[in-house]
XYZ file of C-alpha atoms in Angstrom:
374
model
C -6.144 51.859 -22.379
C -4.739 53.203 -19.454
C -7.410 55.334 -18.489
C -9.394 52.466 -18.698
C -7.322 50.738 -16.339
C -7.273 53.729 -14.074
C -11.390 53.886 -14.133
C -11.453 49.986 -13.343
C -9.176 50.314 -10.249
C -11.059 53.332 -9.096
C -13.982 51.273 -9.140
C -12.428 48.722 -7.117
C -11.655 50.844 -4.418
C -14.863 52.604 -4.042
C -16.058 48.807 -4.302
C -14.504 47.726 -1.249
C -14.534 50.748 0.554
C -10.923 51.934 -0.099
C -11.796 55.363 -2.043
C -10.391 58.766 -0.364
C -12.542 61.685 -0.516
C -10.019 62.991 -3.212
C -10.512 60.233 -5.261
C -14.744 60.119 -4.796
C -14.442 63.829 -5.608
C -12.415 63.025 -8.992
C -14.994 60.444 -9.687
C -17.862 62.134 -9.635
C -16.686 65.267 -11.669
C -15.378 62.880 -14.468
C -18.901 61.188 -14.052
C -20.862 64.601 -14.472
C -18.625 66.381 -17.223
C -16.247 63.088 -19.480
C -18.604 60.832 -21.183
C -15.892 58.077 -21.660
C -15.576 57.799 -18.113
C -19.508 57.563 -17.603
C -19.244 54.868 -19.970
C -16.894 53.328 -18.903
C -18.033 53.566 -15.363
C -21.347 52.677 -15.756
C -19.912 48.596 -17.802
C -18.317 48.199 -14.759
C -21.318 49.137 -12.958
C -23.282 46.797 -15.022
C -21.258 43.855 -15.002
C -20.578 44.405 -11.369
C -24.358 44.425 -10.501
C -24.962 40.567 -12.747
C -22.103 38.794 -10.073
C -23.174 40.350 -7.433
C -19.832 41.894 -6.916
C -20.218 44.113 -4.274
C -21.804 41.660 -1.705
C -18.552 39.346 -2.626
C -16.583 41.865 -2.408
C -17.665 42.863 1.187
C -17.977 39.374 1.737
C -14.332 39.151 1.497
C -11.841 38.188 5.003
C -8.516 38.803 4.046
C -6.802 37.636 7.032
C -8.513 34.304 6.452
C -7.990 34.175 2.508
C -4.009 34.422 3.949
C -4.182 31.481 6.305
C -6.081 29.352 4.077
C -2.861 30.427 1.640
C -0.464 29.507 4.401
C -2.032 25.805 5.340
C -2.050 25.349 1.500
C 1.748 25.956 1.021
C 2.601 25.125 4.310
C 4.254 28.245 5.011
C 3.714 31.458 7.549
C 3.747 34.597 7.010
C 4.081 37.201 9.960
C 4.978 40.343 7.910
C 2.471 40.395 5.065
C -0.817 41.244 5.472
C -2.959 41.480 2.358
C -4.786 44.762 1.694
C -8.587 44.502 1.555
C -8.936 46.633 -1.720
C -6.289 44.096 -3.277
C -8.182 40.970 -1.873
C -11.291 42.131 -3.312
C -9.878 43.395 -6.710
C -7.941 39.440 -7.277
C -11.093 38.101 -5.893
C -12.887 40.028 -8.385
C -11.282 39.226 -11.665
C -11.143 35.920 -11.161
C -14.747 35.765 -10.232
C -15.433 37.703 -13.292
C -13.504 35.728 -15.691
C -10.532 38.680 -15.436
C -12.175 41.307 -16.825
C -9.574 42.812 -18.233
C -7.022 40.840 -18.585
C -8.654 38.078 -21.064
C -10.118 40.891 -23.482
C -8.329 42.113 -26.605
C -5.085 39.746 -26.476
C -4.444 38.128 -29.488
C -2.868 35.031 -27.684
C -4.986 34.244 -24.683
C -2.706 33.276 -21.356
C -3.612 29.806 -21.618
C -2.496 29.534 -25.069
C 0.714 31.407 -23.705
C 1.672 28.903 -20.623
C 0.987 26.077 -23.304
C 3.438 27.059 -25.529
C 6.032 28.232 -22.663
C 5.477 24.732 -21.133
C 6.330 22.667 -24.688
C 9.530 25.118 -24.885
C 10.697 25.273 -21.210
C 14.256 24.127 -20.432
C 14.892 20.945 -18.547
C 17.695 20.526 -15.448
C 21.104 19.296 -17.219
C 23.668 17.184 -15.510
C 27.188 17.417 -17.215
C 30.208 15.186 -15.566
C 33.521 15.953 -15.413
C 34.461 14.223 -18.287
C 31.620 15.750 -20.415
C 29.090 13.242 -20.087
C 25.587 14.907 -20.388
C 21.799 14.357 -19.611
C 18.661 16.046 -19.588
C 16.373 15.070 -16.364
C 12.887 15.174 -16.836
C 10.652 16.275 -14.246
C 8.410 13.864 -13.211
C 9.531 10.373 -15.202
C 11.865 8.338 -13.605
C 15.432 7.753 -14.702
C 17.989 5.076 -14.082
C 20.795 6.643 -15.874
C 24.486 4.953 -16.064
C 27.334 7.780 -16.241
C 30.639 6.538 -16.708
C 31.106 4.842 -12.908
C 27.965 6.857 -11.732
C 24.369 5.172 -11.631
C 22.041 8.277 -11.367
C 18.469 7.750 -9.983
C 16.155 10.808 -11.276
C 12.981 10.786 -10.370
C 10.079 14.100 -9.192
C 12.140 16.696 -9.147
C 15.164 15.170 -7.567
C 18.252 13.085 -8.392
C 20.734 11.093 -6.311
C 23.671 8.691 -7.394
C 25.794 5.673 -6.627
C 29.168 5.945 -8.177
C 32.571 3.783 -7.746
C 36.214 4.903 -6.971
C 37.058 7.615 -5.871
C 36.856 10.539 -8.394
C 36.556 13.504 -6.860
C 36.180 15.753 -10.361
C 33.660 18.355 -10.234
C 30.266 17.569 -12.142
C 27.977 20.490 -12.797
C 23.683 20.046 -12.307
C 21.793 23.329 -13.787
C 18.047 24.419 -13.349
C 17.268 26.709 -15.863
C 14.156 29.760 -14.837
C 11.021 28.480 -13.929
C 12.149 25.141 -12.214
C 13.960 23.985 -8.952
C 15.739 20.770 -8.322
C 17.241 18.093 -5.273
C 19.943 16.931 -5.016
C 20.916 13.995 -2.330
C 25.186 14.352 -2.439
C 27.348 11.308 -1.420
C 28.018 12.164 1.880
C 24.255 12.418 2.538
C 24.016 16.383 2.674
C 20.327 17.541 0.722
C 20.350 19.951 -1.387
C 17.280 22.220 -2.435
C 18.762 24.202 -5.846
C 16.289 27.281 -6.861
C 15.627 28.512 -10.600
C 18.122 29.657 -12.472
C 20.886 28.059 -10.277
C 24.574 26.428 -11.151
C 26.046 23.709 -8.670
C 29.457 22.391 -9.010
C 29.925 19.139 -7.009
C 32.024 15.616 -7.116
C 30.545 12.236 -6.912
C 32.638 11.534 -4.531
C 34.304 13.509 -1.575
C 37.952 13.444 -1.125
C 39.927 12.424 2.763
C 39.798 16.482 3.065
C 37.037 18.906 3.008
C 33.726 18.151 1.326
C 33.351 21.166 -0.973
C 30.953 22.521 -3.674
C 30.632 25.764 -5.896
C 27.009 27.322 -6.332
C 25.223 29.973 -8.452
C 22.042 31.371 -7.785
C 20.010 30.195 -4.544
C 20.161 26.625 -3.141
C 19.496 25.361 0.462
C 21.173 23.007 2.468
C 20.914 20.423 5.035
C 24.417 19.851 5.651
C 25.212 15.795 6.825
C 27.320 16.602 10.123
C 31.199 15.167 9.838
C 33.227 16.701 12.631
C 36.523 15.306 10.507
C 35.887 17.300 7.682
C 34.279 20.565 7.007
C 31.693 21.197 3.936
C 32.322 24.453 2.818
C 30.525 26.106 -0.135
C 31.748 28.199 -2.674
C 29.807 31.316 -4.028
C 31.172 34.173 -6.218
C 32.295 36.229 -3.834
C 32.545 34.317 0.003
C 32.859 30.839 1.802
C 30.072 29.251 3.897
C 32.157 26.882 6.212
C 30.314 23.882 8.192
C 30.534 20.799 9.533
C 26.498 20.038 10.155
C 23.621 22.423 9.442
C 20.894 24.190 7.444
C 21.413 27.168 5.516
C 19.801 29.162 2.086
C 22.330 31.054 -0.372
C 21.379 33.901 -2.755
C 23.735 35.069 -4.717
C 21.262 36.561 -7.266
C 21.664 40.356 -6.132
C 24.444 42.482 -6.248
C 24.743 41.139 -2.138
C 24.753 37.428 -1.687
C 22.773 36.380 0.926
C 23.478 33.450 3.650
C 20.684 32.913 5.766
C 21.340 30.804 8.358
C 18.373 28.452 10.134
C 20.535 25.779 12.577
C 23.418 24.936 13.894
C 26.324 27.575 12.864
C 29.004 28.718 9.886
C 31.803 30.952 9.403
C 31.824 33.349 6.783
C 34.738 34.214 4.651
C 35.365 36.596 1.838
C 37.468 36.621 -0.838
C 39.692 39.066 0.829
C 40.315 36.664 3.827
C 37.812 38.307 5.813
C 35.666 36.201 8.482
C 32.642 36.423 10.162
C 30.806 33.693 12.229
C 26.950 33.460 11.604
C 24.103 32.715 14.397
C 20.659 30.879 13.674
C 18.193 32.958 12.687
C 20.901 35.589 11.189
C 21.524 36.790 7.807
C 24.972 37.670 6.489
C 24.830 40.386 3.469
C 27.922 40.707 1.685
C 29.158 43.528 -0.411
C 32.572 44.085 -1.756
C 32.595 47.914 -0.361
C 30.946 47.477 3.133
C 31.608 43.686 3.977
C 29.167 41.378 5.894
C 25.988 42.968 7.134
C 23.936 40.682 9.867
C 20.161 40.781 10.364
C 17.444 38.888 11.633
C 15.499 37.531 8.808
C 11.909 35.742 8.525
C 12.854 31.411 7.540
C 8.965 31.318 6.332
C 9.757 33.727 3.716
C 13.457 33.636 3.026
C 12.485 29.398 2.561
C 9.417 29.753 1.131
C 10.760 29.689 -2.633
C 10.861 25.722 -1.889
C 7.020 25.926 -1.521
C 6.891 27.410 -4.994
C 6.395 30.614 -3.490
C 8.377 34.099 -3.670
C 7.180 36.825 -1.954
C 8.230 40.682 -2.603
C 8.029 43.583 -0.701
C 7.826 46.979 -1.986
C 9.673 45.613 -4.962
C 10.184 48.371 -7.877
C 8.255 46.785 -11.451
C 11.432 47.143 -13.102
C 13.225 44.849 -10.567
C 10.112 42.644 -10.454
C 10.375 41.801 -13.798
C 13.419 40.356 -13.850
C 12.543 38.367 -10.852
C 8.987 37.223 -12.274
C 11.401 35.988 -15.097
C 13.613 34.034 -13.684
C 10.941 32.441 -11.171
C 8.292 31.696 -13.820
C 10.807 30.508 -16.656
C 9.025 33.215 -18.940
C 10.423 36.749 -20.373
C 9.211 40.470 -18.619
C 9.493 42.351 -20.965
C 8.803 46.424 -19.974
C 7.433 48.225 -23.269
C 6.849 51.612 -21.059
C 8.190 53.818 -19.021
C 4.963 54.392 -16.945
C 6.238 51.853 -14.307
C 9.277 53.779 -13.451
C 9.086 54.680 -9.683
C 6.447 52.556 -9.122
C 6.941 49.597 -6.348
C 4.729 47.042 -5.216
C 3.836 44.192 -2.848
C 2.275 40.600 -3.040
C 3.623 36.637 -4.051
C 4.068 35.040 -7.091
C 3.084 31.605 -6.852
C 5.191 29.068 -9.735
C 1.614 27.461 -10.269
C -0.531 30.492 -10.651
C 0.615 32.925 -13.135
C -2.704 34.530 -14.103
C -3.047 35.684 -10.332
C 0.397 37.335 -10.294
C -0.467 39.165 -13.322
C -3.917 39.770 -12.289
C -1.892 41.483 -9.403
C 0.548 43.514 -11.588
C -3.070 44.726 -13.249
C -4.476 46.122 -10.122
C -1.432 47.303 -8.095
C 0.878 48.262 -10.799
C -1.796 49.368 -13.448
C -0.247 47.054 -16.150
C -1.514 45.344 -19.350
C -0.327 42.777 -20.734
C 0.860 41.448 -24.875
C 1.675 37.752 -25.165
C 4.313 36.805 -27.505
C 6.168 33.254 -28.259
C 8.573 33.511 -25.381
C 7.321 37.127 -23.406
C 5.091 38.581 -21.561
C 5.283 42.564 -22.530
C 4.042 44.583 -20.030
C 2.754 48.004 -21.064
C-alpha cells in the first residue's frame, strides 16, 4: 500500500509540473524494469486521461482557490500560500471521487462522520450547587436553574439570574465543538473545543473574575471600577476593557492580544504588560516571550478554521482530534519526522484527510470512534 501511495503522489507531481529531474529519472527506470509500478502507473494514467485531469489540473489558480477560501470564511491569510502540486492533488481527488481514499475501507467516511455525529458530546453547564444541563446545538432552550433563567440557543447561551451569588458555575465544550457565552456584566465570550470555563452568574463589588481551560476569546465589557482578570493554569490576564484569545493547550499558554491592553502575571508574581498586536508565551523556565502574531490566523478557529504550519503528524493528530471531536490514532511509525502544512476546516473532514494522503502519504482505517492512520 504504500508504494502505491508513493506511485500516486509521484504522479501528481509530474501532473502539475512539480517532478525534479531525480524524481522523473526514478520514474522512468521503475517504468522500464518493476512491472507493479507500470501497472500501477499506467491506472492512474488511465483514469487520469477519462476526467481530463491534466487540463484541470493545469487549469488550476491557487492564489485564487485561497481567496475564494478567505471570502468564504471571512478570514485572511498573509502567510500561507498553497502549493500548486497540493492544489492540484486536493483538486484531483475530489474531482475523481478520492481515488484512494474511498477504495478498500470497510466503513466508508460518510458512514464514519454519521456515526461520530449520533455519538458526539454536547456543551454541559453545571452550577455551583450541582445543577446540570446538556445544551443542544441548534434548538432553543429556556432553561430555569435555581435563580438563573438560561437562554440557549445556535451555539450560544446567556442568562438572567437574581441575587447576588457570586459561586462559580462551570460551561464545558467537549472536541469537535465551540460555544458563546454572553456573561452578566456584558463581556462575550468565544470558548474553543475542548475548553473548561469557570464563571459566576453574578459579579461581586470587586473584580470580575473567571478561570479558563483550553482556548476562549474575549471581548471584555470596559468597567474602569473593577478589573476582569482571567485565570489560566499557570498566569493572570488583567483588564478593564478589551479583546484578547487564550491558549493554554501547549506546554506555553498563549495570550494574544488584539485591542486595548492587559498585564500579565505569573504564578510566581511576575508581570508583564501586553501591546495590541503582541503575543505573550509563557513558560515556567524562561517566562513571558512577546511576538507579533497574525489575528486572521491566531482568530480564525472561530471561523471553524485551524491552520498549521510545518506541524509534525504526530502533533497533528492530537490537534485534528481535539478540533474534529474524532480519535487520531497513529498505527505506524512511518510518520515520525515528517511535518506538514495546510487547514483543517470543522466542516470538511474528507479534505483534511485527503490532505494528510497527499502531503503526509497516509491511509486511513475507520473504526467506531477513530480514525487510524497508517
Amino acid at each position: 500500500m504504500e508504494q502505491q501511495e508513493k506511485i500516486f503522489q509521484l504522479y501528481i507531481q509530474r501532473l502539475s509540473g512539480n517532478l525534479t529531474p531525480d524524481e522523473e529519472s526514478y520514474v522512468q527506470r521503475m517504468l522500464s524494469q518493476d512491472e507493479a509500478f507500470r501497472e500501477t502507473w499506467g491506472a492512474l494514467e488511465s483514469r487520469g486521461r477519462s476526467i481530463g485531469a491534466g487540463d484541470y489540473v493545469h487549469s488550476i489558480d491557487p492564489e485564487a482557490g485561497l481567496q475564494d477560501l478567505n471570502r468564504r470564511k471571512r478570514v485572511r491569510t498573509r502567510n500561507i500560500r498553497i502549493n500548486l502540486a497540493i492544489a492540484a492533488s486536493l483538486a484531483l481527488l475530489v474531482v475523481a471521487g478520492t481515488f484512494w481514499l474511498t477504495r478498500r475501507q470497510p466503513v466508508s467516511l460518510q458512514q464514519f462522520v454519521a456515526a461520530a455525529e449520533q455519538q458526539k458530546q454536547q456543551v454541559q453547564l453545571v452550577t455551583a450547587n450541582g445543577l446540570s444541563v446538556s445544551l443542544n446545538g441548534d434548538s432553543a432552550q429556556n432553561i430555569q436553574l435555581g435563580n438563573a433563567t438560561i437562554n440557549a440557543h445556535n451555539g450560544s447561551l446567556n442568562y438572567t439570574a437574581e441575587g447576588t451569588d457570586t459561586a462559580q458555575n462551570v460551561l464545558t465544550v467537549p472536541a469537535g465543538e465551540q460555544y458563546r457565552l454572553v456573561l452578566s456584566d456584558g463581556t462575550e465570550v468565544h470558548l474553543n473545543a475542548s475548553t473548561r470555563l469557570r464563571f459566576p452568574f453574578h459579579f461581586g463589588k470587586g473584580n470580575r473574575e473567571v478561570t479558563v481551560e483550553g482556548e476562549a476569546f474575549f471581548k471584555v465589557a470596559k468597567d474602569p471600577a473593577r478589573r476582569f482578570i482571567v485565570h489560566t493554569p499557570h498566569t493572570q490576564v488583567q483588564v478593564y476593557g478589551t479583546a484578547f484569545n487564550v491558549n493554554t493547550y501547549q506546554p506555553q499558554e498563549r495570550t494574544s492580544l488584539v485591542e486595548g491592553s492587559v498585564w500579565l502575571q505569573a504564578a510566581n508574581g511576575r508581570r508583564s504588560e501586553l501591546k495590541p498586536g503582541f503575543q505573550a508565551a509563557y513558560s515556567n523556565d524562561k517566562g513571558f516571550d512577546m511576538l507579533a502574531f497574525d489575528a486572521d490566523e491566531v482568530l480564525s478557529w472561530m471561523n471553524g478554521v485551524y491552520y498549521f504550519h510545518k506541524m509534525p503528524v504526530t502533533t497533528l493528530a492530537v490537534e485534528a482530534s481535539r478540533f474534529y471531536g474524532v480519535q487520531f490514532i497513529l498505527e505506524s511509525d512511518k510518520f515520525s519526522g515528517i511535518a506538514t502544512t495546510g487547514l483543517m476546516d470543522r466542516a470538511k473532514l474528507s479534505e483534511f484527510l485527503t490532505d494528510l494522503q497527499v502531503t503526509a502519504g497516509a491511509e486511513f482505517r475507520f473504526g467506531d470512534k477513530a480514525i487510524y492512520l497508517r
